[in-house]
mmCIF file with all atom_site columns, C-alpha atoms in Angstrom:
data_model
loop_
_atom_site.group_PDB
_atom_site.id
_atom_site.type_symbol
_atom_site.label_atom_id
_atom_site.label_alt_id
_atom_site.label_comp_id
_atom_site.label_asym_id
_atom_site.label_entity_id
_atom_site.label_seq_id
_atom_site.pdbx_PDB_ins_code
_atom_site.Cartn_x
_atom_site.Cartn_y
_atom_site.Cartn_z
_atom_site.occupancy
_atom_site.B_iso_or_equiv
_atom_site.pdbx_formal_charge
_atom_site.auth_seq_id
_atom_site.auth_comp_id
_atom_site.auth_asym_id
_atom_site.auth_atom_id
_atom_site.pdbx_PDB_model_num
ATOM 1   C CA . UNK A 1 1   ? 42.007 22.203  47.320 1.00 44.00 ? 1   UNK A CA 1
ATOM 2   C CA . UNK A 1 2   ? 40.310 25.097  46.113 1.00 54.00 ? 2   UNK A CA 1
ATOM 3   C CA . UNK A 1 3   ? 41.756 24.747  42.530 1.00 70.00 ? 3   UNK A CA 1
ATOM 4   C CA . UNK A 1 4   ? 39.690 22.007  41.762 1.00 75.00 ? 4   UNK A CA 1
ATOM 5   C CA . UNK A 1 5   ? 37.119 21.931  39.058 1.00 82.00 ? 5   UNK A CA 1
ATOM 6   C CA . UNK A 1 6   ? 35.076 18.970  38.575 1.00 85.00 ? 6   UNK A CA 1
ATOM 7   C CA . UNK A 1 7   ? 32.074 18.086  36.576 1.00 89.00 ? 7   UNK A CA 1
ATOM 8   C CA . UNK A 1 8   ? 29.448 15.538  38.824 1.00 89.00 ? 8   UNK A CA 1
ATOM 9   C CA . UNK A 1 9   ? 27.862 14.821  35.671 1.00 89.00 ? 9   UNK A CA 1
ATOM 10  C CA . UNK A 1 10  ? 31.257 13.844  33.459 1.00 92.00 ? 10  UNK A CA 1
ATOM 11  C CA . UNK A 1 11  ? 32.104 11.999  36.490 1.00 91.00 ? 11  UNK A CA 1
ATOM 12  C CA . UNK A 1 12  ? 29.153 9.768   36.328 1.00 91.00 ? 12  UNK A CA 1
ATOM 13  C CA . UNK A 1 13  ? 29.707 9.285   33.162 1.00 93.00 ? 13  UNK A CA 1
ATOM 14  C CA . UNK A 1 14  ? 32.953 7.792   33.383 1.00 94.00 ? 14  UNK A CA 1
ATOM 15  C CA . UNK A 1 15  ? 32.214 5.951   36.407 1.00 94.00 ? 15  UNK A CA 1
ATOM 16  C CA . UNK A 1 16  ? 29.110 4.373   34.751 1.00 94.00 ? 16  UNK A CA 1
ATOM 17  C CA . UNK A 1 17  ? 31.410 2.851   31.797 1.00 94.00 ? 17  UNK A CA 1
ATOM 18  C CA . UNK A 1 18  ? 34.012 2.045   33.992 1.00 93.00 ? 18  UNK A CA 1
ATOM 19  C CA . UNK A 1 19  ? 31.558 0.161   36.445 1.00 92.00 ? 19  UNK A CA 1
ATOM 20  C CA . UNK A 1 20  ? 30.185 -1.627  33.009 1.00 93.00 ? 20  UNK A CA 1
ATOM 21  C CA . UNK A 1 21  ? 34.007 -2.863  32.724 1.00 93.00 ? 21  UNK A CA 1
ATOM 22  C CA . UNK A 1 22  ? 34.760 -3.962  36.047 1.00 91.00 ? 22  UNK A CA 1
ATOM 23  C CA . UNK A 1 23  ? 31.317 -5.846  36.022 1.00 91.00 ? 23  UNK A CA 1
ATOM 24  C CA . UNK A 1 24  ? 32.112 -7.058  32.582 1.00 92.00 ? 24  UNK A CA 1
ATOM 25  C CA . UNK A 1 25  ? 35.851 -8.288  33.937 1.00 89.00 ? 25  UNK A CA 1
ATOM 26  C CA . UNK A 1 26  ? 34.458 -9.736  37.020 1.00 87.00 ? 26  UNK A CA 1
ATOM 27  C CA . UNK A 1 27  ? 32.384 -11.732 35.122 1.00 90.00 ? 27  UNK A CA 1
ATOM 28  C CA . UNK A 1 28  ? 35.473 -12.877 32.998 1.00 90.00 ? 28  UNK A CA 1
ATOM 29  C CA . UNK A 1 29  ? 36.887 -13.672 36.219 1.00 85.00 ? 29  UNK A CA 1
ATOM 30  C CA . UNK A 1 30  ? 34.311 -15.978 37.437 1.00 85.00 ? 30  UNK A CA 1
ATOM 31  C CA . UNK A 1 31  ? 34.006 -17.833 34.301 1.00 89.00 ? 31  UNK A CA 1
ATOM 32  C CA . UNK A 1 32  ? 37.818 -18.281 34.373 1.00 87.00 ? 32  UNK A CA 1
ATOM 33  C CA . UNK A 1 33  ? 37.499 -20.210 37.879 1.00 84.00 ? 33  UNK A CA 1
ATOM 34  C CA . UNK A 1 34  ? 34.556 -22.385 36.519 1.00 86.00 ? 34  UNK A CA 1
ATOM 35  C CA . UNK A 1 35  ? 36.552 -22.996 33.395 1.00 89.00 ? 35  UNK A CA 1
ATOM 36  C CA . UNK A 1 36  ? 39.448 -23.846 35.019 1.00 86.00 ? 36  UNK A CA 1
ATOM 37  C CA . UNK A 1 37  ? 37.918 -26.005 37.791 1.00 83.00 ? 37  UNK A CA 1
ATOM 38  C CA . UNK A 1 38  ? 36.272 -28.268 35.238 1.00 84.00 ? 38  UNK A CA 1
ATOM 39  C CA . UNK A 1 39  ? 39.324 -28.123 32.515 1.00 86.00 ? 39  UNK A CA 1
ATOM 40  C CA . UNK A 1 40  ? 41.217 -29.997 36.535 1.00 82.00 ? 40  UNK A CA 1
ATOM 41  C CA . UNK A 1 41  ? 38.565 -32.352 36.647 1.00 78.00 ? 41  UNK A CA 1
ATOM 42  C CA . UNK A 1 42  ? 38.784 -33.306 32.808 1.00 79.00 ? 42  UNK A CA 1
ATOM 43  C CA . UNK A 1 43  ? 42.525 -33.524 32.400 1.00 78.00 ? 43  UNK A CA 1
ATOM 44  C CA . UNK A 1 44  ? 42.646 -36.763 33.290 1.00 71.00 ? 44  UNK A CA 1
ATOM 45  C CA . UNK A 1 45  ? 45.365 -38.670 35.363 1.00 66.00 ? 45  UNK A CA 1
ATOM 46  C CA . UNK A 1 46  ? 48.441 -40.821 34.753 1.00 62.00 ? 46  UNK A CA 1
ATOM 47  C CA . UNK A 1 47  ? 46.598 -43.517 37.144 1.00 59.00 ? 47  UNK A CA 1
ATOM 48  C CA . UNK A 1 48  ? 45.094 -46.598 35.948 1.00 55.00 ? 48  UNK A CA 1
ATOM 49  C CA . UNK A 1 49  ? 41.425 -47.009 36.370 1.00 58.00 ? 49  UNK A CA 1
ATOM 50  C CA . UNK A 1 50  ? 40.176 -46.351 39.788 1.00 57.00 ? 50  UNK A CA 1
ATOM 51  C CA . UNK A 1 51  ? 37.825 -46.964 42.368 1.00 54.00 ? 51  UNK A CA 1
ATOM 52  C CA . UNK A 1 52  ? 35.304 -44.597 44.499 1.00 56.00 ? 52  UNK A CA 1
ATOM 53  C CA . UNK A 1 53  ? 33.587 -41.558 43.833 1.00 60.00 ? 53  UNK A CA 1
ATOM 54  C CA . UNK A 1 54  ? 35.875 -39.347 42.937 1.00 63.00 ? 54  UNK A CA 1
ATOM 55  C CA . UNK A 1 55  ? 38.951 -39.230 39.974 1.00 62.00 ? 55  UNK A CA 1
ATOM 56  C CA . UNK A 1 56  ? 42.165 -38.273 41.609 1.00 67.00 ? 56  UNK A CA 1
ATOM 57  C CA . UNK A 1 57  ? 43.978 -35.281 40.742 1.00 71.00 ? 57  UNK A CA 1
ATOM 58  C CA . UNK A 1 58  ? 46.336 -35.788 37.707 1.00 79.00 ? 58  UNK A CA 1
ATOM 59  C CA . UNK A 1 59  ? 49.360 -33.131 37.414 1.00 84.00 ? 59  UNK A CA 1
ATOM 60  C CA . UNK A 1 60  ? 47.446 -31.266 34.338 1.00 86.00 ? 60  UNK A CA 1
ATOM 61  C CA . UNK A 1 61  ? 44.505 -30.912 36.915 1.00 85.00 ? 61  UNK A CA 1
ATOM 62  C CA . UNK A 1 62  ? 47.043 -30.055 40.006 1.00 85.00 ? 62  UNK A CA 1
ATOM 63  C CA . UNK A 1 63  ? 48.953 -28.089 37.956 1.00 89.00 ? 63  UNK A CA 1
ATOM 64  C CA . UNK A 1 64  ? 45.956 -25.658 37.277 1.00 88.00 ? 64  UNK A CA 1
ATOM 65  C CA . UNK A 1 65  ? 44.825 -25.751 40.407 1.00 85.00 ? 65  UNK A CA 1
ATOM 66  C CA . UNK A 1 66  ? 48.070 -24.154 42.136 1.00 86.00 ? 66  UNK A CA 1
ATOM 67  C CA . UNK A 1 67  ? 47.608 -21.718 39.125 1.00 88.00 ? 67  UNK A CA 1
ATOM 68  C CA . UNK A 1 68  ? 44.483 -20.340 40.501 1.00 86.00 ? 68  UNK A CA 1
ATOM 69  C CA . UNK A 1 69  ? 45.767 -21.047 43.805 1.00 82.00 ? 69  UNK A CA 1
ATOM 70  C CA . UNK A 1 70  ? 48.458 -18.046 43.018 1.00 82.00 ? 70  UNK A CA 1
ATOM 71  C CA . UNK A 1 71  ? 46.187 -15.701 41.008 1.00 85.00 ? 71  UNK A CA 1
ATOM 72  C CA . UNK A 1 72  ? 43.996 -15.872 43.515 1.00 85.00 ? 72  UNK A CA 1
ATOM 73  C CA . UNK A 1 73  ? 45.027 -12.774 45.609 1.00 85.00 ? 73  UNK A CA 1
ATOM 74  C CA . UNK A 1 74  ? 46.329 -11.058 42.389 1.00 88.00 ? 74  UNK A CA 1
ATOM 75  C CA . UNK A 1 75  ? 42.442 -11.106 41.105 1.00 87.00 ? 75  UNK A CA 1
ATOM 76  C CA . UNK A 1 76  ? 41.264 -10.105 44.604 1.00 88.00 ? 76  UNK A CA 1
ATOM 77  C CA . UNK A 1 77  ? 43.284 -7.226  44.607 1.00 91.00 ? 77  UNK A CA 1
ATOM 78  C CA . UNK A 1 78  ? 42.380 -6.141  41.508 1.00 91.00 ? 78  UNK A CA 1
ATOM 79  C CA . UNK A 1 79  ? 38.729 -6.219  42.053 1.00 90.00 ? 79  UNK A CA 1
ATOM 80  C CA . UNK A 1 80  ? 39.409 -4.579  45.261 1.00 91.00 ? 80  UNK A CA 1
ATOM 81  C CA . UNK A 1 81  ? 41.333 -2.099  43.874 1.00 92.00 ? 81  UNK A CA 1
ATOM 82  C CA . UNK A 1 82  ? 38.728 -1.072  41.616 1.00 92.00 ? 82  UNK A CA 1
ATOM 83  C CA . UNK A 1 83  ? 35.606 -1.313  43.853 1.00 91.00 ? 83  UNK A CA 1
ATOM 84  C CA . UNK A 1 84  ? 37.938 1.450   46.150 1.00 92.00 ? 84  UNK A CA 1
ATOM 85  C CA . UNK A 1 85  ? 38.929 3.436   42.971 1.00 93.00 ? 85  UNK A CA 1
ATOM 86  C CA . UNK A 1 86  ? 35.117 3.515   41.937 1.00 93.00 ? 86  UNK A CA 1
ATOM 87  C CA . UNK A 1 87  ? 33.182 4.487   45.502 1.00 92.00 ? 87  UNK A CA 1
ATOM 88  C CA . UNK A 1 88  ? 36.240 6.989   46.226 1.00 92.00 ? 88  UNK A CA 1
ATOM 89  C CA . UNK A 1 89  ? 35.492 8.986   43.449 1.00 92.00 ? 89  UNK A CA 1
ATOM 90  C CA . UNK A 1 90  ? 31.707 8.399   44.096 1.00 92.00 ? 90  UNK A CA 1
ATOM 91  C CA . UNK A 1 91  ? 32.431 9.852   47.354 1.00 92.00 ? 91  UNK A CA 1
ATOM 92  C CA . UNK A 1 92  ? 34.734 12.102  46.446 1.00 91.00 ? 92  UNK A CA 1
ATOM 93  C CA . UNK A 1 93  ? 32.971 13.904  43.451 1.00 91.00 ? 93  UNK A CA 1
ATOM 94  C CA . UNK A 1 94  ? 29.282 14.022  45.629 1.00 91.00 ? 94  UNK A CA 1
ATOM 95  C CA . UNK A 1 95  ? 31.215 15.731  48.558 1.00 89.00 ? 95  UNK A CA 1
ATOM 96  C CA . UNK A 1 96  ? 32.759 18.364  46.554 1.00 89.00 ? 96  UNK A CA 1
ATOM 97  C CA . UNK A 1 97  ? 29.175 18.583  44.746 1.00 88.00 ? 97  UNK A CA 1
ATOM 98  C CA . UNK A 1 98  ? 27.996 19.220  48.347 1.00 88.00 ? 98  UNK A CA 1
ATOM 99  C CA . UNK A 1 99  ? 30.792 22.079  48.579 1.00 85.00 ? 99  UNK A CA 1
ATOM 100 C CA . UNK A 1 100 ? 32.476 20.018  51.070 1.00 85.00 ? 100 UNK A CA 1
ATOM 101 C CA . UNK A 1 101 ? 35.888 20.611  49.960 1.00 85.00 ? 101 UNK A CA 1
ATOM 102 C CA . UNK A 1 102 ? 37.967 19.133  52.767 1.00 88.00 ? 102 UNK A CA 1
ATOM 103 C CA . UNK A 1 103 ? 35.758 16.042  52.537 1.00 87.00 ? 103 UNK A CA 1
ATOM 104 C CA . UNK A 1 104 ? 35.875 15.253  49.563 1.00 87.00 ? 104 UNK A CA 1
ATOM 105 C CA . UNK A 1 105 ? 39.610 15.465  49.946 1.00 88.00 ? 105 UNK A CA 1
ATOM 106 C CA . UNK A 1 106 ? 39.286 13.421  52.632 1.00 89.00 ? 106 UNK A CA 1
ATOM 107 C CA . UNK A 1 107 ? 37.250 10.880  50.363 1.00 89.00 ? 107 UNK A CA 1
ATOM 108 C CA . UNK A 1 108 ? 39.631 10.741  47.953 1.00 87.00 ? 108 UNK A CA 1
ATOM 109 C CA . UNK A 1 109 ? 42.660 10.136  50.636 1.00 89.00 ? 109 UNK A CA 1
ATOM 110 C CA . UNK A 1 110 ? 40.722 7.040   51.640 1.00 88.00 ? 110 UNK A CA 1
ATOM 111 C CA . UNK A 1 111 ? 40.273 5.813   48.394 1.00 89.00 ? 111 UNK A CA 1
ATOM 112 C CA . UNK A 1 112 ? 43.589 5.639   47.160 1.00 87.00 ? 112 UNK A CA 1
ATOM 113 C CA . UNK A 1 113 ? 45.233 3.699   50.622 1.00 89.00 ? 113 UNK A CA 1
ATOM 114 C CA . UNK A 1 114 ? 46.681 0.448   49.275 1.00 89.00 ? 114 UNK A CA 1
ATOM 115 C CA . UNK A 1 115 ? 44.366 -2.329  50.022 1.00 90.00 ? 115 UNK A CA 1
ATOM 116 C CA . UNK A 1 116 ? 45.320 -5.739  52.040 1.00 91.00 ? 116 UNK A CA 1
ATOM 117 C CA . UNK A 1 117 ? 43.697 -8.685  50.098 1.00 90.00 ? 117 UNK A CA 1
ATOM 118 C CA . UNK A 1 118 ? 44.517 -12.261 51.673 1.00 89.00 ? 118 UNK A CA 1
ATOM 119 C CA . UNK A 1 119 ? 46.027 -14.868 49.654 1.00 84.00 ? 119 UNK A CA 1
ATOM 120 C CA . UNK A 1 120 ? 41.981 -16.247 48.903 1.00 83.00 ? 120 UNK A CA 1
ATOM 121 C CA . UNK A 1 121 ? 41.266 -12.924 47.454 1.00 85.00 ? 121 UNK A CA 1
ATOM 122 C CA . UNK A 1 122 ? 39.336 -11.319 50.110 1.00 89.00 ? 122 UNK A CA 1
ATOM 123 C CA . UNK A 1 123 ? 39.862 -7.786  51.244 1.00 90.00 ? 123 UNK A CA 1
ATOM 124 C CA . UNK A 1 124 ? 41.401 -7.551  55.410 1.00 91.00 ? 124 UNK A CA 1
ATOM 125 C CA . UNK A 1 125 ? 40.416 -5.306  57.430 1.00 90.00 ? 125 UNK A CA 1
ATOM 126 C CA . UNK A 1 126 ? 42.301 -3.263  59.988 1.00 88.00 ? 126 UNK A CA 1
ATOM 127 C CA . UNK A 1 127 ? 42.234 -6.274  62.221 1.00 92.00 ? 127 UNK A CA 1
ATOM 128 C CA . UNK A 1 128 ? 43.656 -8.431  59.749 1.00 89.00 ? 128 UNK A CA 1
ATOM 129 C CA . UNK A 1 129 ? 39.807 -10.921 59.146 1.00 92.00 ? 129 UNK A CA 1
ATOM 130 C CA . UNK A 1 130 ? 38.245 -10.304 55.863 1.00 91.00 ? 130 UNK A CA 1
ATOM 131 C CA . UNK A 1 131 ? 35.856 -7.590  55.818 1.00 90.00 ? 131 UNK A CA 1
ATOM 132 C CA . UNK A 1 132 ? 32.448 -8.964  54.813 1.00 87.00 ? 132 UNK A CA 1
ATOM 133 C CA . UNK A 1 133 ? 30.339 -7.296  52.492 1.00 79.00 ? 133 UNK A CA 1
ATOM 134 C CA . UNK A 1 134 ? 26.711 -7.736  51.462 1.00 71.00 ? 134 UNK A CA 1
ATOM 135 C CA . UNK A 1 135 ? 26.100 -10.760 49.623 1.00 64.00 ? 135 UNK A CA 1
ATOM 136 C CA . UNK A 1 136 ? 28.913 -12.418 51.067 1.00 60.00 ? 136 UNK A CA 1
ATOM 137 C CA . UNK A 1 137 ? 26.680 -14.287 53.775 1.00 57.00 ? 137 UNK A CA 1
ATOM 138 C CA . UNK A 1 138 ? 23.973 -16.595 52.601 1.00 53.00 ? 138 UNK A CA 1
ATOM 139 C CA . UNK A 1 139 ? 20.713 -14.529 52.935 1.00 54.00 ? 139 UNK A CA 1
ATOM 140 C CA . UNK A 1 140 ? 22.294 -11.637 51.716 1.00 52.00 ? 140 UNK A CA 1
ATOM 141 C CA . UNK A 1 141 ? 21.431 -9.851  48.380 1.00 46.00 ? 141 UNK A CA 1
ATOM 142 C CA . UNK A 1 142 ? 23.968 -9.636  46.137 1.00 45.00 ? 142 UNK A CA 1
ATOM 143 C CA . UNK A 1 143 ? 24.688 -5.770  45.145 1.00 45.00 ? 143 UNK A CA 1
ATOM 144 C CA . UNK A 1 144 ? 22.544 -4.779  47.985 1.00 42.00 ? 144 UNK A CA 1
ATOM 145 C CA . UNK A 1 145 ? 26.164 -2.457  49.110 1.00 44.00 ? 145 UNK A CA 1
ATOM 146 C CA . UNK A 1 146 ? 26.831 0.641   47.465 1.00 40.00 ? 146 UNK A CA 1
#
């Protein structure tokens, strides 16, 4: 532990672009559901005209849907992933800044555990329910989390 030699400020630096990129590809991400949620609904079916509210789903539109329906935990993961790659070395770096050696090895232990997303995306915790985070309840402010 004692061999290590890190620069705080380089470290910011890097996490600062890299936080720009996972913003940047969660944005990509979110577009990608609204894109493919309305490219469903304007596929079209194989049915005749209809009656009601509401099209049914044509196999173009289903076909996308189970698409997304599969991504779904790869994406979570991902952004998981990333959010636990980006506050370990947060943590990490501002321990050993602290000259907390063993915690910041400690930090970085944490970080790197595999995550457990559910098949919607979300992050489980230990006790196998999604772990909440700010902004996920109405009321909340998105961001307001580290």
């Amino acid at each position: 532990m004692s061999a290590w030699d890190i620069k705080p400020s380089g470290v910011s630096g890097v996490l600062k672009k890299t936080a720009t990129a996972a913003e940047a590809m969660s944005k990509a991400g979110t577009a990608m559901q609204e894109s493919l949620k309305s490219a469903a609904s304007s596929a079209g079916t194989i049915s005749g005209p209809y009656c009601g509210t509401e099209a049914p789903m044509g196999p173009v539109g289903g076909a996308l849907g189970e698409f997304m329906q599969h991504k779904a935990q790869e994406l979570g993961y991902i952004a998981v992933r990333t959010e636990h790659s980006l506050n370990g070395a947060y943590d990490a770096t501002t321990e050993y800044a602290k000259g907390d050696l063993d915690m910041a090895a400690n930090k970085q232990k944490q970080a790197i555990k595999e995550p457990v997303v559910n098949d919607k995306g979300q992050e489980l915790g230990a006790d196998g329910k999604p772990i909440e985070k700010p902004g996920d309840k109405p009321g909340d402010k998105p961001g307001a989390g580290k």
